[in-house]
mmCIF file of C-alpha atoms and ligand atoms in Angstrom:
data_model
loop_
_atom_site.group_PDB
_atom_site.id
_atom_site.type_symbol
_atom_site.label_atom_id
_atom_site.label_comp_id
_atom_site.label_asym_id
_atom_site.label_seq_id
_atom_site.Cartn_x
_atom_site.Cartn_y
_atom_site.Cartn_z
ATOM 1 C CA MET V 23 28.255 -6.603 -16.771
ATOM 2 C CA THR V 24 29.191 -3.196 -18.209
ATOM 3 C CA ILE V 25 26.921 -0.211 -17.675
ATOM 4 C CA ASN V 26 27.520 2.974 -19.633
ATOM 5 C CA VAL V 27 26.781 5.933 -17.391
ATOM 6 C CA ASP V 28 27.705 9.557 -18.178
ATOM 7 C CA ALA V 29 28.892 12.006 -15.489
ATOM 8 C CA ALA V 30 25.414 13.467 -14.935
ATOM 9 C CA GLY V 31 23.956 9.966 -14.628
ATOM 10 C CA MET V 32 26.614 9.011 -12.088
ATOM 11 C CA ARG V 33 25.883 12.134 -10.037
ATOM 12 C CA ARG V 34 22.209 11.271 -9.932
ATOM 13 C CA ILE V 35 22.899 7.664 -8.924
ATOM 14 C CA ASN V 36 25.235 8.818 -6.163
ATOM 15 C CA LEU V 37 22.766 11.481 -4.998
ATOM 16 C CA SER V 38 20.094 8.798 -4.809
ATOM 17 C CA THR V 39 22.380 6.468 -2.879
ATOM 18 C CA VAL V 40 23.363 9.152 -0.353
ATOM 19 C CA LEU V 41 19.768 10.319 0.044
ATOM 20 C CA SER V 42 18.490 6.795 0.641
ATOM 21 C CA VAL V 43 21.145 6.245 3.350
ATOM 22 C CA ILE V 44 20.100 9.482 5.093
ATOM 23 C CA ARG V 45 16.408 8.683 4.628
ATOM 24 C CA GLY V 46 16.840 5.216 6.126
ATOM 25 C CA LYS V 47 18.419 6.453 9.366
ATOM 26 C CA ARG V 48 17.206 8.660 12.195
ATOM 27 C CA THR V 49 20.476 10.655 12.007
ATOM 28 C CA THR V 50 23.789 10.065 10.253
ATOM 29 C CA SER V 51 26.982 11.920 9.329
ATOM 30 C CA ARG V 52 29.101 12.489 6.237
ATOM 31 C CA ILE V 53 31.756 10.068 7.514
ATOM 32 C CA ASP V 54 29.127 7.343 8.165
ATOM 33 C CA ILE V 55 27.735 7.812 4.639
ATOM 34 C CA SER V 56 31.233 7.517 3.206
ATOM 35 C CA GLN V 57 31.776 4.248 5.086
ATOM 36 C CA ILE V 58 28.364 2.801 4.126
ATOM 37 C CA THR V 59 28.454 3.750 0.445
ATOM 38 C CA GLY V 60 32.175 3.418 -0.242
ATOM 39 C CA LEU V 61 32.174 6.907 -1.769
ATOM 40 C CA ASN V 62 35.152 9.102 -0.846
ATOM 41 C CA LYS V 63 34.613 11.862 1.735
ATOM 42 C CA ALA V 64 34.953 14.735 -0.753
ATOM 43 C CA THR V 65 32.271 13.244 -3.031
ATOM 44 C CA VAL V 66 29.937 12.672 -0.076
ATOM 45 C CA SER V 67 30.429 16.255 1.149
ATOM 46 C CA TYR V 68 29.669 17.645 -2.285
ATOM 47 C CA LEU V 69 26.516 15.524 -2.637
ATOM 48 C CA VAL V 70 25.291 16.281 0.897
ATOM 49 C CA ASP V 71 25.720 20.029 0.261
ATOM 50 C CA GLU V 72 23.555 19.679 -2.827
ATOM 51 C CA LEU V 73 20.867 17.814 -0.845
ATOM 52 C CA ILE V 74 20.980 20.499 1.882
ATOM 53 C CA GLN V 75 20.507 23.172 -0.786
ATOM 54 C CA GLU V 76 17.515 21.256 -2.111
ATOM 55 C CA GLN V 77 16.194 21.216 1.499
ATOM 56 C CA LEU V 78 15.926 17.424 1.420
ATOM 57 C CA VAL V 79 18.508 17.118 4.207
ATOM 58 C CA GLN V 80 19.098 19.194 7.350
ATOM 59 C CA GLU V 81 22.108 19.639 9.651
ATOM 60 C CA ILE V 82 20.983 19.274 13.249
ATOM 61 C CA GLY V 83 24.081 19.800 15.444
ATOM 62 C CA TYR V 84 27.039 17.651 16.460
ATOM 63 C CA GLY V 85 27.290 13.955 17.298
ATOM 64 C CA SER V 86 29.724 12.298 19.730
ATOM 65 C CA SER V 87 33.301 11.443 18.797
ATOM 66 C CA SER V 88 35.772 8.903 20.164
ATOM 67 C CA GLY V 89 38.591 11.303 19.273
ATOM 68 C CA GLY V 90 39.035 14.061 16.722
ATOM 69 C CA ARG V 91 36.399 16.441 15.446
ATOM 70 C CA LYS V 92 32.750 15.827 16.332
ATOM 71 C CA PRO V 93 30.744 14.946 13.208
ATOM 72 C CA VAL V 94 27.884 17.185 12.044
ATOM 73 C CA LEU V 95 24.656 15.186 12.269
ATOM 74 C CA LEU V 96 22.424 14.977 9.198
ATOM 75 C CA LYS V 97 18.699 14.289 9.141
ATOM 76 C CA PHE V 98 16.303 13.657 6.301
ATOM 77 C CA ASN V 99 13.722 16.466 5.976
ATOM 78 C CA ALA V 100 10.477 14.465 6.134
ATOM 79 C CA ASN V 101 8.453 17.616 5.420
ATOM 80 C CA ALA V 102 10.372 18.482 2.229
ATOM 81 C CA ALA V 103 7.227 17.624 0.238
ATOM 82 C CA TYR V 104 3.740 16.176 0.599
ATOM 83 C CA ALA V 105 1.590 13.932 -1.553
ATOM 84 C CA ILE V 106 -2.106 13.106 -1.705
ATOM 85 C CA GLY V 107 -3.207 9.470 -1.611
ATOM 86 C CA VAL V 108 -6.738 8.310 -2.454
ATOM 87 C CA ASP V 109 -7.941 4.810 -1.550
ATOM 88 C CA ILE V 110 -11.058 3.915 -3.542
ATOM 89 C CA GLN V 111 -13.038 0.931 -2.307
ATOM 90 C CA ILE V 112 -16.446 -0.223 -3.501
ATOM 91 C CA THR V 113 -18.297 1.301 -0.550
ATOM 92 C CA HIS V 114 -16.070 4.186 0.542
ATOM 93 C CA MET V 115 -13.048 6.267 -0.294
ATOM 94 C CA THR V 116 -10.290 7.610 1.971
ATOM 95 C CA THR V 117 -8.108 10.589 1.100
ATOM 96 C CA VAL V 118 -4.901 11.434 2.956
ATOM 97 C CA VAL V 119 -2.142 14.006 2.757
ATOM 98 C CA SER V 120 1.164 12.609 3.986
ATOM 99 C CA ASN V 121 4.780 13.743 4.084
ATOM 100 C CA THR V 122 7.728 11.873 2.637
ATOM 101 C CA ARG V 123 7.837 9.536 5.645
ATOM 102 C CA GLY V 124 4.178 8.566 5.301
ATOM 103 C CA GLU V 125 3.130 10.676 8.309
ATOM 104 C CA VAL V 126 -0.488 11.674 7.765
ATOM 105 C CA VAL V 127 -1.428 15.340 8.249
ATOM 106 C CA TYR V 128 -4.963 15.099 6.790
ATOM 107 C CA ARG V 129 -7.444 12.257 6.405
ATOM 108 C CA GLN V 130 -11.043 12.108 5.210
ATOM 109 C CA THR V 131 -13.290 9.089 4.536
ATOM 110 C CA LYS V 132 -16.498 9.378 2.484
ATOM 111 C CA GLN V 133 -19.127 6.754 1.681
ATOM 112 C CA LEU V 134 -19.595 5.894 -2.002
ATOM 113 C CA ALA V 135 -23.062 5.372 -3.416
ATOM 114 C CA ALA V 136 -23.635 2.252 -5.508
ATOM 115 C CA HIS V 137 -24.432 2.797 -9.197
ATOM 116 C CA GLU V 138 -25.711 -0.045 -11.312
ATOM 117 C CA GLN V 139 -24.277 1.278 -14.557
ATOM 118 C CA ALA V 140 -20.525 1.397 -14.983
ATOM 119 C CA ALA V 141 -20.648 4.723 -16.894
ATOM 120 C CA LEU V 142 -22.546 6.427 -14.104
ATOM 121 C CA TYR V 143 -20.190 4.963 -11.529
ATOM 122 C CA GLN V 144 -17.164 6.299 -13.424
ATOM 123 C CA GLU V 145 -18.666 9.791 -13.780
ATOM 124 C CA LYS V 146 -19.663 10.037 -10.097
ATOM 125 C CA LEU V 147 -16.334 8.657 -8.949
ATOM 126 C CA VAL V 148 -14.336 11.232 -10.938
ATOM 127 C CA GLU V 149 -16.563 14.023 -9.537
ATOM 128 C CA MET V 150 -15.929 12.800 -6.031
ATOM 129 C CA ILE V 151 -12.172 12.427 -6.511
ATOM 130 C CA LEU V 152 -12.024 16.041 -7.766
ATOM 131 C CA VAL V 153 -13.919 17.325 -4.710
ATOM 132 C CA GLU V 154 -11.931 15.273 -2.199
ATOM 133 C CA VAL V 155 -8.545 16.074 -3.749
ATOM 134 C CA ALA V 156 -9.400 19.805 -3.815
ATOM 135 C CA ALA V 157 -10.147 19.649 -0.067
ATOM 136 C CA ALA V 158 -6.894 17.736 0.540
ATOM 137 C CA MET V 159 -4.919 20.324 -1.465
ATOM 138 C CA LYS V 160 -6.266 23.070 0.775
ATOM 139 C CA ALA V 161 -5.095 21.106 3.815
ATOM 140 C CA THR V 162 -1.566 20.485 2.438
ATOM 141 C CA PRO V 163 1.035 22.433 4.466
ATOM 142 C CA PRO V 164 3.562 24.620 2.622
ATOM 143 C CA SER V 165 6.904 22.851 1.980
ATOM 144 C CA PRO V 166 10.127 23.357 -0.035
ATOM 145 C CA HIS V 167 9.072 20.966 -2.822
ATOM 146 C CA GLY V 168 5.306 21.526 -2.495
ATOM 147 C CA LEU V 169 2.706 18.949 -3.488
ATOM 148 C CA ALA V 170 4.541 16.151 -5.334
ATOM 149 C CA GLY V 171 1.402 14.680 -6.899
ATOM 150 C CA ILE V 172 -1.690 12.557 -6.437
ATOM 151 C CA GLY V 173 -1.812 8.765 -6.141
ATOM 152 C CA VAL V 174 -5.103 6.923 -6.639
ATOM 153 C CA ALA V 175 -5.511 3.292 -5.555
ATOM 154 C CA LEU V 176 -8.301 1.145 -7.031
ATOM 155 C CA PRO V 177 -9.613 -2.317 -6.119
ATOM 156 C CA GLY V 178 -9.028 -4.036 -9.435
ATOM 157 C CA ILE V 179 -6.659 -4.825 -12.257
ATOM 158 C CA VAL V 180 -4.667 -1.664 -12.861
ATOM 159 C CA ASN V 181 -1.585 -1.081 -14.982
ATOM 160 C CA PHE V 182 0.527 1.444 -13.068
ATOM 161 C CA ALA V 183 2.956 1.956 -15.971
ATOM 162 C CA VAL V 184 0.311 3.155 -18.449
ATOM 163 C CA GLY V 185 -2.221 4.510 -15.941
ATOM 164 C CA THR V 186 -5.098 2.353 -17.147
ATOM 165 C CA VAL V 187 -7.747 0.486 -15.206
ATOM 166 C CA TYR V 188 -8.122 -2.808 -17.091
ATOM 167 C CA TYR V 189 -10.949 -4.124 -15.010
ATOM 168 C CA LEU V 190 -12.737 -3.457 -11.725
ATOM 169 C CA PRO V 191 -14.432 -6.868 -11.293
ATOM 170 C CA ASN V 192 -17.001 -5.927 -8.657
ATOM 171 C CA ILE V 193 -18.415 -2.972 -10.594
ATOM 172 C CA ASN V 194 -17.763 -4.129 -14.130
ATOM 173 C CA VAL V 195 -15.689 -1.138 -15.264
ATOM 174 C CA ALA V 196 -13.196 -2.015 -18.031
ATOM 175 C CA ASN V 197 -10.456 -0.270 -20.050
ATOM 176 C CA TRP V 198 -10.647 3.085 -18.321
ATOM 177 C CA ASP V 199 -7.795 5.551 -18.835
ATOM 178 C CA LEU V 200 -8.324 7.146 -15.428
ATOM 179 C CA GLN V 201 -4.845 8.668 -15.246
ATOM 180 C CA SER V 202 -5.521 10.791 -18.385
ATOM 181 C CA VAL V 203 -8.991 11.765 -17.160
ATOM 182 C CA LEU V 204 -7.647 12.994 -13.811
ATOM 183 C CA SER V 205 -4.475 14.566 -15.250
ATOM 184 C CA GLN V 206 -6.624 17.043 -17.193
ATOM 185 C CA HIS V 207 -7.747 18.535 -13.884
ATOM 186 C CA PHE V 208 -4.476 18.845 -11.976
ATOM 187 C CA LYS V 209 -1.148 20.609 -12.505
ATOM 188 C CA VAL V 210 0.739 17.964 -10.510
ATOM 189 C CA PRO V 211 1.444 14.373 -11.695
ATOM 190 C CA VAL V 212 -1.247 11.739 -11.154
ATOM 191 C CA PHE V 213 -0.507 8.023 -10.691
ATOM 192 C CA ILE V 214 -2.929 5.145 -10.382
ATOM 193 C CA ASP V 215 -2.263 1.702 -8.983
ATOM 194 C CA ASN V 216 -3.900 -1.374 -7.543
ATOM 195 C CA ASP V 217 -4.967 -0.961 -3.886
ATOM 196 C CA ALA V 218 -3.055 -3.973 -2.576
ATOM 197 C CA ASN V 219 0.157 -2.788 -4.271
ATOM 198 C CA CYS V 220 -0.224 0.545 -2.466
ATOM 199 C CA GLY V 221 -0.910 -1.206 0.846
ATOM 200 C CA ALA V 222 2.169 -3.407 0.390
ATOM 201 C CA TRP V 223 4.340 -0.413 -0.445
ATOM 202 C CA CYS V 224 3.196 1.478 2.662
ATOM 203 C CA GLU V 225 3.815 -1.502 4.944
ATOM 204 C CA PHE V 226 7.213 -2.123 3.376
ATOM 205 C CA GLN V 227 8.370 1.497 3.537
ATOM 206 C CA HIS V 228 6.956 2.659 6.834
ATOM 207 C CA ARG V 229 6.540 -0.228 9.286
ATOM 208 C CA ASN V 230 10.236 -0.553 10.025
ATOM 209 C CA LEU V 231 9.920 -4.315 9.497
ATOM 210 C CA ARG V 232 13.463 -4.714 8.144
ATOM 211 C CA VAL V 233 12.359 -7.256 5.540
ATOM 212 C CA GLN V 234 12.905 -7.344 1.784
ATOM 213 C CA ASN V 235 10.126 -9.812 0.871
ATOM 214 C CA LEU V 236 6.605 -9.045 1.996
ATOM 215 C CA VAL V 237 3.061 -10.006 1.031
ATOM 216 C CA HIS V 238 0.165 -7.679 1.795
ATOM 217 C CA ILE V 239 -3.398 -9.015 1.685
ATOM 218 C CA ASN V 240 -6.153 -6.442 1.210
ATOM 219 C CA ALA V 241 -9.403 -8.172 2.185
ATOM 220 C CA GLY V 242 -12.673 -6.341 1.735
ATOM 221 C CA VAL V 243 -15.410 -6.601 -0.910
ATOM 222 C CA GLY V 244 -12.768 -8.473 -2.931
ATOM 223 C CA ILE V 245 -9.226 -9.627 -2.154
ATOM 224 C CA GLY V 246 -6.122 -7.978 -3.567
ATOM 225 C CA VAL V 247 -2.534 -8.987 -2.883
ATOM 226 C CA GLY V 248 0.576 -6.802 -3.135
ATOM 227 C CA VAL V 249 3.952 -8.530 -3.361
ATOM 228 C CA ILE V 250 7.334 -7.018 -2.481
ATOM 229 C CA VAL V 251 10.286 -9.017 -3.796
ATOM 230 C CA ASN V 252 13.826 -7.954 -2.900
ATOM 231 C CA GLY V 253 12.622 -4.527 -1.802
ATOM 232 C CA GLN V 254 10.637 -3.793 -4.978
ATOM 233 C CA LEU V 255 6.965 -4.146 -5.857
ATOM 234 C CA TYR V 256 6.564 -7.174 -8.082
ATOM 235 C CA ARG V 257 4.261 -6.091 -10.919
ATOM 236 C CA GLY V 258 4.690 -8.855 -13.495
ATOM 237 C CA LYS V 259 5.037 -8.594 -17.284
ATOM 238 C CA ASP V 260 1.892 -6.504 -17.865
ATOM 239 C CA GLY V 261 1.695 -4.921 -14.429
ATOM 240 C CA LEU V 262 -1.108 -7.241 -13.401
ATOM 241 C CA ALA V 263 0.646 -9.428 -10.803
ATOM 242 C CA GLY V 264 -0.926 -10.119 -7.419
ATOM 243 C CA GLU V 265 -4.439 -11.129 -8.493
ATOM 244 C CA PHE V 266 -4.453 -13.973 -5.987
ATOM 245 C CA GLY V 267 -8.064 -13.063 -5.170
ATOM 246 C CA HIS V 268 -8.886 -14.869 -8.404
ATOM 247 C CA MET V 269 -6.798 -17.977 -7.853
ATOM 248 C CA THR V 270 -8.949 -21.091 -7.892
ATOM 249 C CA ILE V 271 -9.315 -22.707 -4.488
ATOM 250 C CA ALA V 272 -12.325 -24.876 -5.439
ATOM 251 C CA ALA V 273 -12.178 -26.509 -8.874
ATOM 252 C CA ILE V 274 -15.971 -26.764 -9.090
ATOM 253 C CA GLY V 275 -16.760 -23.774 -6.950
ATOM 254 C CA LEU V 276 -18.965 -20.699 -6.800
ATOM 255 C CA GLU V 277 -19.138 -18.380 -9.798
ATOM 256 C CA CYS V 278 -17.008 -15.261 -9.305
ATOM 257 C CA SER V 279 -17.609 -11.727 -10.639
ATOM 258 C CA CYS V 280 -14.556 -12.293 -12.895
ATOM 259 C CA GLY V 281 -16.412 -15.062 -14.740
ATOM 260 C CA ASN V 282 -14.337 -17.920 -13.343
ATOM 261 C CA TYR V 283 -15.424 -20.481 -10.739
ATOM 262 C CA GLY V 284 -14.094 -21.168 -7.263
ATOM 263 C CA CYS V 285 -11.970 -17.993 -6.868
ATOM 264 C CA TRP V 286 -10.501 -17.333 -3.404
ATOM 265 C CA GLU V 287 -12.423 -14.081 -2.997
ATOM 266 C CA GLU V 288 -15.733 -15.919 -3.345
ATOM 267 C CA TYR V 289 -14.812 -17.653 -0.045
ATOM 268 C CA ALA V 290 -12.900 -15.019 1.918
ATOM 269 C CA SER V 291 -14.436 -11.605 1.132
ATOM 270 C CA GLU V 292 -17.235 -9.461 2.554
ATOM 271 C CA ARG V 293 -19.902 -11.102 0.414
ATOM 272 C CA SER V 294 -18.808 -14.550 1.551
ATOM 273 C CA LEU V 295 -19.070 -13.334 5.162
ATOM 274 C CA LEU V 296 -22.725 -12.474 4.507
ATOM 275 C CA ARG V 297 -23.229 -15.911 2.982
ATOM 276 C CA TYR V 298 -21.714 -17.632 6.026
ATOM 277 C CA ILE V 299 -24.062 -15.665 8.298
ATOM 278 C CA ARG V 300 -27.014 -16.822 6.218
ATOM 279 C CA GLU V 301 -25.784 -20.422 6.195
ATOM 280 C CA SER V 302 -25.337 -20.506 9.962
ATOM 281 C CA GLY V 303 -28.879 -19.238 10.495
ATOM 282 C CA GLY V 304 -27.960 -15.667 11.440
ATOM 283 C CA LYS V 305 -30.049 -12.598 10.666
ATOM 284 C CA LYS V 306 -28.928 -10.378 7.801
ATOM 285 C CA PRO V 307 -27.279 -7.286 9.338
ATOM 286 C CA GLN V 308 -29.331 -4.115 9.003
ATOM 287 C CA ALA V 309 -27.740 -1.014 7.474
ATOM 288 C CA ALA V 310 -27.016 1.691 10.043
ATOM 289 C CA SER V 311 -25.922 5.222 9.209
ATOM 290 C CA GLY V 312 -22.174 5.785 9.301
ATOM 291 C CA TRP V 313 -21.399 2.099 9.859
ATOM 292 C CA SER V 314 -20.261 -0.350 7.230
ATOM 293 C CA VAL V 315 -21.809 -3.833 7.142
ATOM 294 C CA VAL V 316 -18.568 -5.363 8.448
ATOM 295 C CA GLU V 317 -18.464 -2.906 11.367
ATOM 296 C CA GLN V 318 -22.036 -3.844 12.285
ATOM 297 C CA ILE V 319 -21.290 -7.568 12.104
ATOM 298 C CA LEU V 320 -18.140 -7.030 14.177
ATOM 299 C CA TYR V 321 -20.033 -5.083 16.837
ATOM 300 C CA GLU V 322 -22.601 -7.887 17.154
ATOM 301 C CA ALA V 323 -19.893 -10.566 17.223
ATOM 302 C CA GLN V 324 -18.121 -8.706 20.024
ATOM 303 C CA HIS V 325 -21.462 -8.831 21.885
ATOM 304 C CA ASP V 326 -21.564 -12.601 21.529
ATOM 305 C CA ASN V 327 -23.769 -13.075 18.463
ATOM 306 C CA ARG V 328 -22.845 -16.728 17.872
ATOM 307 C CA ALA V 329 -23.880 -16.877 14.185
ATOM 308 C CA TYR V 330 -21.710 -13.844 13.406
ATOM 309 C CA ILE V 331 -18.752 -15.265 15.342
ATOM 310 C CA ARG V 332 -19.082 -18.564 13.427
ATOM 311 C CA ALA V 333 -19.205 -16.628 10.148
ATOM 312 C CA PHE V 334 -15.966 -14.805 11.014
ATOM 313 C CA HIS V 335 -14.325 -18.129 11.934
ATOM 314 C CA THR V 336 -15.271 -19.670 8.566
ATOM 315 C CA LEU V 337 -14.018 -16.566 6.796
ATOM 316 C CA GLY V 338 -10.714 -16.747 8.715
ATOM 317 C CA GLU V 339 -10.365 -20.396 7.748
ATOM 318 C CA TYR V 340 -10.707 -19.593 4.040
ATOM 319 C CA LEU V 341 -8.382 -16.617 4.335
ATOM 320 C CA GLY V 342 -5.898 -19.094 5.835
ATOM 321 C CA VAL V 343 -6.275 -21.489 2.895
ATOM 322 C CA GLY V 344 -5.397 -18.763 0.389
ATOM 323 C CA ILE V 345 -2.573 -17.324 2.510
ATOM 324 C CA ALA V 346 -1.055 -20.819 2.874
ATOM 325 C CA ASN V 347 -1.040 -21.135 -0.939
ATOM 326 C CA ILE V 348 0.688 -17.764 -1.263
ATOM 327 C CA LEU V 349 3.262 -18.600 1.434
ATOM 328 C CA ASN V 350 4.035 -21.925 -0.196
ATOM 329 C CA GLY V 351 4.493 -20.177 -3.547
ATOM 330 C CA LEU V 352 6.443 -17.105 -2.483
ATOM 331 C CA ASN V 353 8.077 -17.819 0.919
ATOM 332 C CA PRO V 354 7.939 -14.161 2.097
ATOM 333 C CA GLU V 355 9.455 -12.903 5.364
ATOM 334 C CA GLN V 356 6.283 -11.129 6.487
ATOM 335 C CA VAL V 357 2.552 -11.066 5.745
ATOM 336 C CA THR V 358 0.440 -8.010 6.520
ATOM 337 C CA ILE V 359 -3.362 -8.078 6.388
ATOM 338 C CA GLY V 360 -5.360 -4.948 5.643
ATOM 339 C CA GLY V 361 -8.748 -3.921 4.256
ATOM 340 C CA MET V 362 -12.085 -3.760 6.049
ATOM 341 C CA LEU V 363 -12.026 -7.439 7.115
ATOM 342 C CA SER V 364 -8.741 -6.964 8.988
ATOM 343 C CA ARG V 365 -10.754 -5.067 11.621
ATOM 344 C CA ALA V 366 -12.094 -8.450 12.722
ATOM 345 C CA ALA V 367 -8.549 -9.565 13.609
ATOM 346 C CA THR V 368 -9.544 -10.994 17.019
ATOM 347 C CA PHE V 369 -11.880 -13.481 15.272
ATOM 348 C CA ILE V 370 -10.034 -14.226 12.031
ATOM 349 C CA LEU V 371 -6.319 -14.199 12.958
ATOM 350 C CA PRO V 372 -6.391 -17.300 15.224
ATOM 351 C CA GLU V 373 -8.227 -19.196 12.442
ATOM 352 C CA ILE V 374 -5.711 -18.106 9.808
ATOM 353 C CA GLU V 375 -2.841 -19.183 12.058
ATOM 354 C CA ARG V 376 -4.481 -22.544 12.767
ATOM 355 C CA VAL V 377 -4.949 -23.271 9.049
ATOM 356 C CA LEU V 378 -1.352 -22.265 8.277
ATOM 357 C CA GLN V 379 -0.126 -24.929 10.727
ATOM 358 C CA HIS V 380 -1.837 -27.545 8.540
ATOM 359 C CA ARG V 381 -1.390 -26.164 5.050
ATOM 360 C CA ALA V 382 1.810 -24.110 4.954
ATOM 361 C CA ILE V 383 4.963 -26.126 4.407
ATOM 362 C CA LEU V 384 8.148 -26.145 6.490
ATOM 363 C CA LEU V 385 9.324 -22.712 7.658
ATOM 364 C CA ASN V 386 6.335 -20.985 6.034
ATOM 365 C CA LYS V 387 4.276 -22.079 9.077
ATOM 366 C CA SER V 388 6.137 -19.545 11.210
ATOM 367 C CA THR V 389 5.954 -16.592 8.793
ATOM 368 C CA PRO V 390 4.878 -13.621 10.941
ATOM 369 C CA LEU V 391 1.369 -12.228 10.296
ATOM 370 C CA MET V 392 0.494 -8.690 11.218
ATOM 371 C CA ILE V 393 -2.510 -6.406 10.823
ATOM 372 C CA ALA V 394 -1.677 -3.512 8.483
ATOM 373 C CA ASN V 395 -1.936 0.213 9.199
ATOM 374 C CA ALA V 396 -5.648 1.101 8.859
ATOM 375 C CA ASN V 397 -4.801 3.682 6.163
ATOM 376 C CA ALA V 398 -2.052 1.647 4.465
ATOM 377 C CA VAL V 399 -3.588 1.829 0.974
ATOM 378 C CA ALA V 400 -4.070 5.612 0.946
ATOM 379 C CA ILE V 401 -0.640 6.253 2.499
ATOM 380 C CA GLY V 402 0.973 3.823 0.043
ATOM 381 C CA ALA V 403 -0.688 5.639 -2.889
ATOM 382 C CA ALA V 404 0.853 8.908 -1.635
ATOM 383 C CA GLU V 405 4.183 7.181 -1.051
ATOM 384 C CA LEU V 406 4.301 5.902 -4.649
ATOM 385 C CA VAL V 407 3.955 9.503 -5.809
ATOM 386 C CA ILE V 408 6.863 10.590 -3.604
ATOM 387 C CA ASP V 409 9.002 7.740 -4.942
ATOM 388 C CA GLN V 410 8.117 8.476 -8.562
ATOM 389 C CA THR V 411 8.816 12.209 -8.281
ATOM 390 C CA LEU V 412 11.156 13.264 -5.477
ATOM 391 C CA PHE V 413 13.170 10.019 -5.399
ATOM 392 C CA SER V 414 12.982 9.025 -9.031
ATOM 393 C CA TYR V 415 16.746 8.735 -9.348
ATOM 394 C CA PRO V 416 17.944 5.562 -11.060
ATOM 395 C CA LYS V 417 18.119 2.704 -8.601
ATOM 396 C CA GLN V 418 21.322 0.671 -8.406
ATOM 397 C CA GLY V 419 23.336 -1.211 -5.828
ATOM 398 C CA ASN V 420 26.769 0.371 -5.716
ATOM 399 C CA ALA V 421 27.781 3.999 -5.589
ATOM 400 C CA ILE V 422 30.300 5.166 -8.198
ATOM 401 C CA ASP V 423 33.174 7.518 -7.344
ATOM 402 C CA THR V 424 33.502 10.442 -9.735
HETATM 403 ZN ZN1 ZN Y 515 -12.591 -14.428 -9.764
#
């Protein structure tokens, strides 16, 4: 395959390659980078100097040597820039400010009021995003590259490339150009994406899992799935990939908010948990201030409320059915589970693992499962901003000597 790249393009590719080597290691040196990338030492030195000037890389003293001059150690400057990430769920929204390594320096969670009409919901949501982002901006520390932008994650079908919300199934919002609406209010770039994609990206980038293929399940009011294939988010032709929440697991099943029947999220989401409580004769949980319904159910289950424990077990079983389907289809190296329902890990994880032993095939039975970072979606939304701005160099496999 022949690729036509001009000198400036080559410089950018090489800069990206060198920066990603430095970013991926605690410390490194010019000679190590030369060996890893195959670039000659003079080219590496020139590129590293440029990255030091841009304050993306720092020199932090000398390393050890088995003979000859001690190498100068290089470290990625994690605080070179910050980004704001907003995780919007049906019942609440979380806003974080994080640095380029996903380290959170500010976090705020606010409850969201329910609005019957989609138009009212959209208006109130935009108002709230503006208020919360303004507070996050005030809390953003000064840095060489400043605030890189704002990432907003939503629980629905979102096209990242064009910044449009196609459909939020649980609140019936459709064809909403949220990126344009928000961009009018901010001087920095705004990106929007699906919540599970953001969660997957956070887990992939910041958990040090050393895997290239990962599936992230975001289980809450609905279920979203983010898929990392060969180190990249898999978005599909129209950017809509990962809607496993709406895969059919019962051919003649319950009607879903998407209009179909028997979707996975009708059996493994928060509303199904409430149904299982009802079906096993449990009392409907009462709303308490500052606590979500799932947190209340979890508290009671931990205090031996048998109906609630049974409901969590049934939920775990159905989560297992869907996860087995995904494992059998994608064969990932790692599954991470996030969203509000992941807080009930002690009740649901053993059930998921039990079901996988029956329904996953071959080596998929032993795919490791892990509970995600509690703020994975918000951090991932911020991380996408960092990747789209600060690290938006062309991605390619091999460095090119100039
Ligand atoms: Zn559905």
